[in-house]
Amino acid sequence: MAEVYETKLPGVGVRHDFVTEDGDRVGVIVHRSGRREIVVYDSEDPDACSPMLDLTSSDTRILGELLGSSQVVEAVGAVQHEIDGLAIEWIQLPDTSSAVGATIQDGTYRTRTGASIVAVVRGDTTVPAPTPDYRFDTGDTVVAVGTTDGLALLRGLMTG
């Protein structure tokens, strides 16, 4: 299995690169908004790339299914940071979420789950430490910290 290299791109997101078994260097740029770009690097000039495929979050889900989403889910699980019982989770709010249009205070999420919402990503903007009056919108990605059980409860509340 190829090694995957991660490069943080300040203000943009994260780039993951790996070399295929055929020797091609491929990258996936994960924007903070959830948008993805797939790049294939030029074999003679590693700083050049072609072609570049720009995918929306929806496109990414479809491509993930076609490529074997179970592997993606396993990788995400492995990437999830867990430190002495503490975990970090990113929860994207679907259109049907009861949290859309409500504030953090309305949901009393900390009281109900023990998990803390530490940031919200909306489009290309990140709101660190959102205040209780922060109002959620469709597509927001909630970044939360807590126990795995607390985060599971929070995910259920925010996606249901």
PDB file of C-alpha atoms in Angstrom, residues 12-153:
ATOM      1  CA  VAL A  12      -7.011  26.451   1.806  1.00  0.00           C
ATOM      2  CA  GLY A  13      -7.093  23.043   3.497  1.00  0.00           C
ATOM      3  CA  VAL A  14      -4.959  19.925   3.196  1.00  0.00           C
ATOM      4  CA  ARG A  15      -3.321  18.158   0.245  1.00  0.00           C
ATOM      5  CA  HIS A  16      -2.854  14.377   0.331  1.00  0.00           C
ATOM      6  CA  ASP A  17      -0.374  12.903  -2.161  1.00  0.00           C
ATOM      7  CA  PHE A  18       0.601   9.358  -3.039  1.00  0.00           C
ATOM      8  CA  VAL A  19       2.384   7.512  -5.816  1.00  0.00           C
ATOM      9  CA  THR A  20       0.328   4.912  -7.681  1.00  0.00           C
ATOM     10  CA  GLU A  21       1.650   1.430  -8.397  1.00  0.00           C
ATOM     11  CA  ASP A  22       2.233   2.639 -11.988  1.00  0.00           C
ATOM     12  CA  GLY A  23       4.434   5.471 -10.686  1.00  0.00           C
ATOM     13  CA  ASP A  24       2.033   8.388 -11.180  1.00  0.00           C
ATOM     14  CA  ARG A  25       1.953  10.952  -8.364  1.00  0.00           C
ATOM     15  CA  VAL A  26      -1.661  11.825  -7.506  1.00  0.00           C
ATOM     16  CA  GLY A  27      -2.939  14.426  -5.083  1.00  0.00           C
ATOM     17  CA  VAL A  28      -6.283  15.257  -3.512  1.00  0.00           C
ATOM     18  CA  ILE A  29      -6.702  18.795  -2.233  1.00  0.00           C
ATOM     19  CA  VAL A  30      -9.350  18.933   0.484  1.00  0.00           C
ATOM     20  CA  HIS A  31     -10.590  22.503   0.839  1.00  0.00           C
ATOM     21  CA  ARG A  32     -11.944  23.698   4.174  1.00  0.00           C
ATOM     22  CA  SER A  33     -15.347  24.023   2.493  1.00  0.00           C
ATOM     23  CA  GLY A  34     -15.376  20.297   1.745  1.00  0.00           C
ATOM     24  CA  ARG A  35     -14.688  20.812  -1.966  1.00  0.00           C
ATOM     25  CA  ARG A  36     -12.052  18.452  -3.410  1.00  0.00           C
ATOM     26  CA  GLU A  37      -9.621  18.716  -6.301  1.00  0.00           C
ATOM     27  CA  ILE A  38      -7.862  15.738  -7.814  1.00  0.00           C
ATOM     28  CA  VAL A  39      -4.485  16.399  -9.402  1.00  0.00           C
ATOM     29  CA  VAL A  40      -2.089  14.240 -11.371  1.00  0.00           C
ATOM     30  CA  TYR A  41       1.445  15.596 -11.264  1.00  0.00           C
ATOM     31  CA  ASP A  42       3.652  15.835 -14.346  1.00  0.00           C
ATOM     32  CA  SER A  43       6.219  13.029 -14.237  1.00  0.00           C
ATOM     33  CA  GLU A  44       9.003  15.328 -15.475  1.00  0.00           C
ATOM     34  CA  ASP A  45       8.106  18.423 -13.434  1.00  0.00           C
ATOM     35  CA  PRO A  46       6.769  17.538  -9.975  1.00  0.00           C
ATOM     36  CA  ASP A  47       5.602  21.131  -9.462  1.00  0.00           C
ATOM     37  CA  ALA A  48       3.321  20.973 -12.521  1.00  0.00           C
ATOM     38  CA  CYS A  49       0.074  19.073 -12.667  1.00  0.00           C
ATOM     39  CA  SER A  50      -2.435  17.987 -15.247  1.00  0.00           C
ATOM     40  CA  PRO A  51      -5.339  17.412 -15.451  1.00  0.00           C
ATOM     41  CA  MET A  52      -7.066  18.839 -12.430  1.00  0.00           C
ATOM     42  CA  LEU A  53     -10.579  17.741 -11.550  1.00  0.00           C
ATOM     43  CA  ASP A  54     -12.669  20.047  -9.345  1.00  0.00           C
ATOM     44  CA  LEU A  55     -15.377  18.235  -7.357  1.00  0.00           C
ATOM     45  CA  THR A  56     -18.189  19.497  -5.171  1.00  0.00           C
ATOM     46  CA  SER A  57     -19.007  17.694  -1.925  1.00  0.00           C
ATOM     47  CA  SER A  58     -21.795  15.833  -3.738  1.00  0.00           C
ATOM     48  CA  ASP A  59     -19.464  14.842  -6.590  1.00  0.00           C
ATOM     49  CA  THR A  60     -16.966  13.600  -4.005  1.00  0.00           C
ATOM     50  CA  ARG A  61     -19.558  11.346  -2.382  1.00  0.00           C
ATOM     51  CA  ILE A  62     -20.486   9.819  -5.749  1.00  0.00           C
ATOM     52  CA  LEU A  63     -16.862   9.284  -6.719  1.00  0.00           C
ATOM     53  CA  GLY A  64     -16.173   7.862  -3.255  1.00  0.00           C
ATOM     54  CA  GLU A  65     -18.964   5.342  -3.751  1.00  0.00           C
ATOM     55  CA  LEU A  66     -17.581   4.373  -7.138  1.00  0.00           C
ATOM     56  CA  LEU A  67     -14.077   3.976  -5.719  1.00  0.00           C
ATOM     57  CA  GLY A  68     -15.223   1.977  -2.710  1.00  0.00           C
ATOM     58  CA  SER A  69     -16.505   4.229   0.038  1.00  0.00           C
ATOM     59  CA  SER A  70     -16.008   1.573   2.685  1.00  0.00           C
ATOM     60  CA  GLN A  71     -12.275   2.102   2.278  1.00  0.00           C
ATOM     61  CA  VAL A  72     -12.772   5.848   2.609  1.00  0.00           C
ATOM     62  CA  VAL A  73     -14.795   5.352   5.794  1.00  0.00           C
ATOM     63  CA  GLU A  74     -12.042   3.152   7.210  1.00  0.00           C
ATOM     64  CA  ALA A  75      -9.435   5.780   6.365  1.00  0.00           C
ATOM     65  CA  VAL A  76     -11.510   8.544   7.954  1.00  0.00           C
ATOM     66  CA  GLY A  77     -11.887   6.428  11.070  1.00  0.00           C
ATOM     67  CA  ALA A  78      -8.141   5.931  11.199  1.00  0.00           C
ATOM     68  CA  VAL A  79      -7.530   9.640  10.751  1.00  0.00           C
ATOM     69  CA  GLN A  80      -9.924  10.620  13.505  1.00  0.00           C
ATOM     70  CA  HIS A  81      -7.801  11.961  16.298  1.00  0.00           C
ATOM     71  CA  GLU A  82      -8.232  10.314  19.624  1.00  0.00           C
ATOM     72  CA  ILE A  83      -6.192  11.397  22.626  1.00  0.00           C
ATOM     73  CA  ASP A  84      -6.811   9.753  25.995  1.00  0.00           C
ATOM     74  CA  GLY A  85     -10.524   9.323  25.390  1.00  0.00           C
ATOM     75  CA  LEU A  86     -10.891  12.641  23.593  1.00  0.00           C
ATOM     76  CA  ALA A  87     -11.867  12.679  19.941  1.00  0.00           C
ATOM     77  CA  ILE A  88     -12.393  15.291  17.236  1.00  0.00           C
ATOM     78  CA  GLU A  89     -15.154  14.997  14.682  1.00  0.00           C
ATOM     79  CA  TRP A  90     -16.285  16.922  11.635  1.00  0.00           C
ATOM     80  CA  ILE A  91     -20.055  16.823  11.103  1.00  0.00           C
ATOM     81  CA  GLN A  92     -21.537  18.238   7.904  1.00  0.00           C
ATOM     82  CA  LEU A  93     -25.133  19.413   8.324  1.00  0.00           C
ATOM     83  CA  PRO A  94     -27.509  17.999   5.714  1.00  0.00           C
ATOM     84  CA  ASP A  95     -30.510  19.953   4.385  1.00  0.00           C
ATOM     85  CA  THR A  96     -32.742  17.896   6.660  1.00  0.00           C
ATOM     86  CA  SER A  97     -30.821  18.670   9.861  1.00  0.00           C
ATOM     87  CA  SER A  98     -32.944  20.015  12.710  1.00  0.00           C
ATOM     88  CA  ALA A  99     -29.944  22.194  13.619  1.00  0.00           C
ATOM     89  CA  VAL A 100     -30.245  24.259  10.411  1.00  0.00           C
ATOM     90  CA  GLY A 101     -31.663  27.655  11.328  1.00  0.00           C
ATOM     91  CA  ALA A 102     -31.139  27.048  15.056  1.00  0.00           C
ATOM     92  CA  THR A 103     -28.388  28.407  17.273  1.00  0.00           C
ATOM     93  CA  ILE A 104     -25.867  26.479  19.359  1.00  0.00           C
ATOM     94  CA  GLN A 105     -27.736  27.677  22.436  1.00  0.00           C
ATOM     95  CA  ASP A 106     -31.065  26.426  21.028  1.00  0.00           C
ATOM     96  CA  GLY A 107     -29.645  22.924  20.705  1.00  0.00           C
ATOM     97  CA  THR A 108     -28.032  22.798  24.162  1.00  0.00           C
ATOM     98  CA  TYR A 109     -25.590  20.372  22.554  1.00  0.00           C
ATOM     99  CA  ARG A 110     -22.915  20.564  25.275  1.00  0.00           C
ATOM    100  CA  THR A 111     -25.427  19.800  28.018  1.00  0.00           C
ATOM    101  CA  ARG A 112     -27.058  16.969  26.081  1.00  0.00           C
ATOM    102  CA  THR A 113     -23.901  15.266  24.759  1.00  0.00           C
ATOM    103  CA  GLY A 114     -20.891  16.524  26.697  1.00  0.00           C
ATOM    104  CA  ALA A 115     -19.254  17.371  23.349  1.00  0.00           C
ATOM    105  CA  SER A 116     -18.083  20.906  22.625  1.00  0.00           C
ATOM    106  CA  ILE A 117     -18.441  22.656  19.290  1.00  0.00           C
ATOM    107  CA  VAL A 118     -15.036  24.255  18.770  1.00  0.00           C
ATOM    108  CA  ALA A 119     -15.422  25.574  15.209  1.00  0.00           C
ATOM    109  CA  VAL A 120     -17.797  25.776  12.276  1.00  0.00           C
ATOM    110  CA  VAL A 121     -16.684  25.789   8.651  1.00  0.00           C
ATOM    111  CA  ARG A 122     -19.023  27.551   6.221  1.00  0.00           C
ATOM    112  CA  GLY A 123     -17.789  27.691   2.658  1.00  0.00           C
ATOM    113  CA  ASP A 124     -14.232  28.988   2.725  1.00  0.00           C
ATOM    114  CA  THR A 125     -14.703  30.611   6.140  1.00  0.00           C
ATOM    115  CA  THR A 126     -13.943  29.042   9.492  1.00  0.00           C
ATOM    116  CA  VAL A 127     -15.498  30.396  12.673  1.00  0.00           C
ATOM    117  CA  PRO A 128     -13.317  29.254  15.582  1.00  0.00           C
ATOM    118  CA  ALA A 129     -14.971  29.083  19.006  1.00  0.00           C
ATOM    119  CA  PRO A 130     -18.458  30.079  17.791  1.00  0.00           C
ATOM    120  CA  THR A 131     -20.576  31.859  20.370  1.00  0.00           C
ATOM    121  CA  PRO A 132     -23.886  30.403  21.667  1.00  0.00           C
ATOM    122  CA  ASP A 133     -25.841  32.666  19.296  1.00  0.00           C
ATOM    123  CA  TYR A 134     -24.141  31.176  16.221  1.00  0.00           C
ATOM    124  CA  ARG A 135     -26.922  30.098  13.813  1.00  0.00           C
ATOM    125  CA  PHE A 136     -26.303  26.995  11.667  1.00  0.00           C
ATOM    126  CA  ASP A 137     -26.960  26.802   7.935  1.00  0.00           C
ATOM    127  CA  THR A 138     -27.203  23.916   5.486  1.00  0.00           C
ATOM    128  CA  GLY A 139     -23.785  22.573   4.562  1.00  0.00           C
ATOM    129  CA  ASP A 140     -22.028  23.941   7.641  1.00  0.00           C
ATOM    130  CA  THR A 141     -19.353  21.607   8.933  1.00  0.00           C
ATOM    131  CA  VAL A 142     -19.281  21.450  12.712  1.00  0.00           C
ATOM    132  CA  VAL A 143     -15.953  20.643  14.350  1.00  0.00           C
ATOM    133  CA  ALA A 144     -16.518  19.148  17.789  1.00  0.00           C
ATOM    134  CA  VAL A 145     -14.417  17.686  20.595  1.00  0.00           C
ATOM    135  CA  GLY A 146     -15.585  15.144  23.147  1.00  0.00           C
ATOM    136  CA  THR A 147     -15.729  11.490  23.973  1.00  0.00           C
ATOM    137  CA  THR A 148     -16.589   9.088  21.175  1.00  0.00           C
ATOM    138  CA  ASP A 149     -19.967   8.435  22.806  1.00  0.00           C
ATOM    139  CA  GLY A 150     -20.657  12.152  23.181  1.00  0.00           C
ATOM    140  CA  LEU A 151     -19.676  12.811  19.585  1.00  0.00           C
ATOM    141  CA  ALA A 152     -21.924  10.000  18.379  1.00  0.00           C
ATOM    142  CA  LEU A 153     -24.824  11.620  20.265  1.00  0.00           C
TER     143      LEU A 153
END
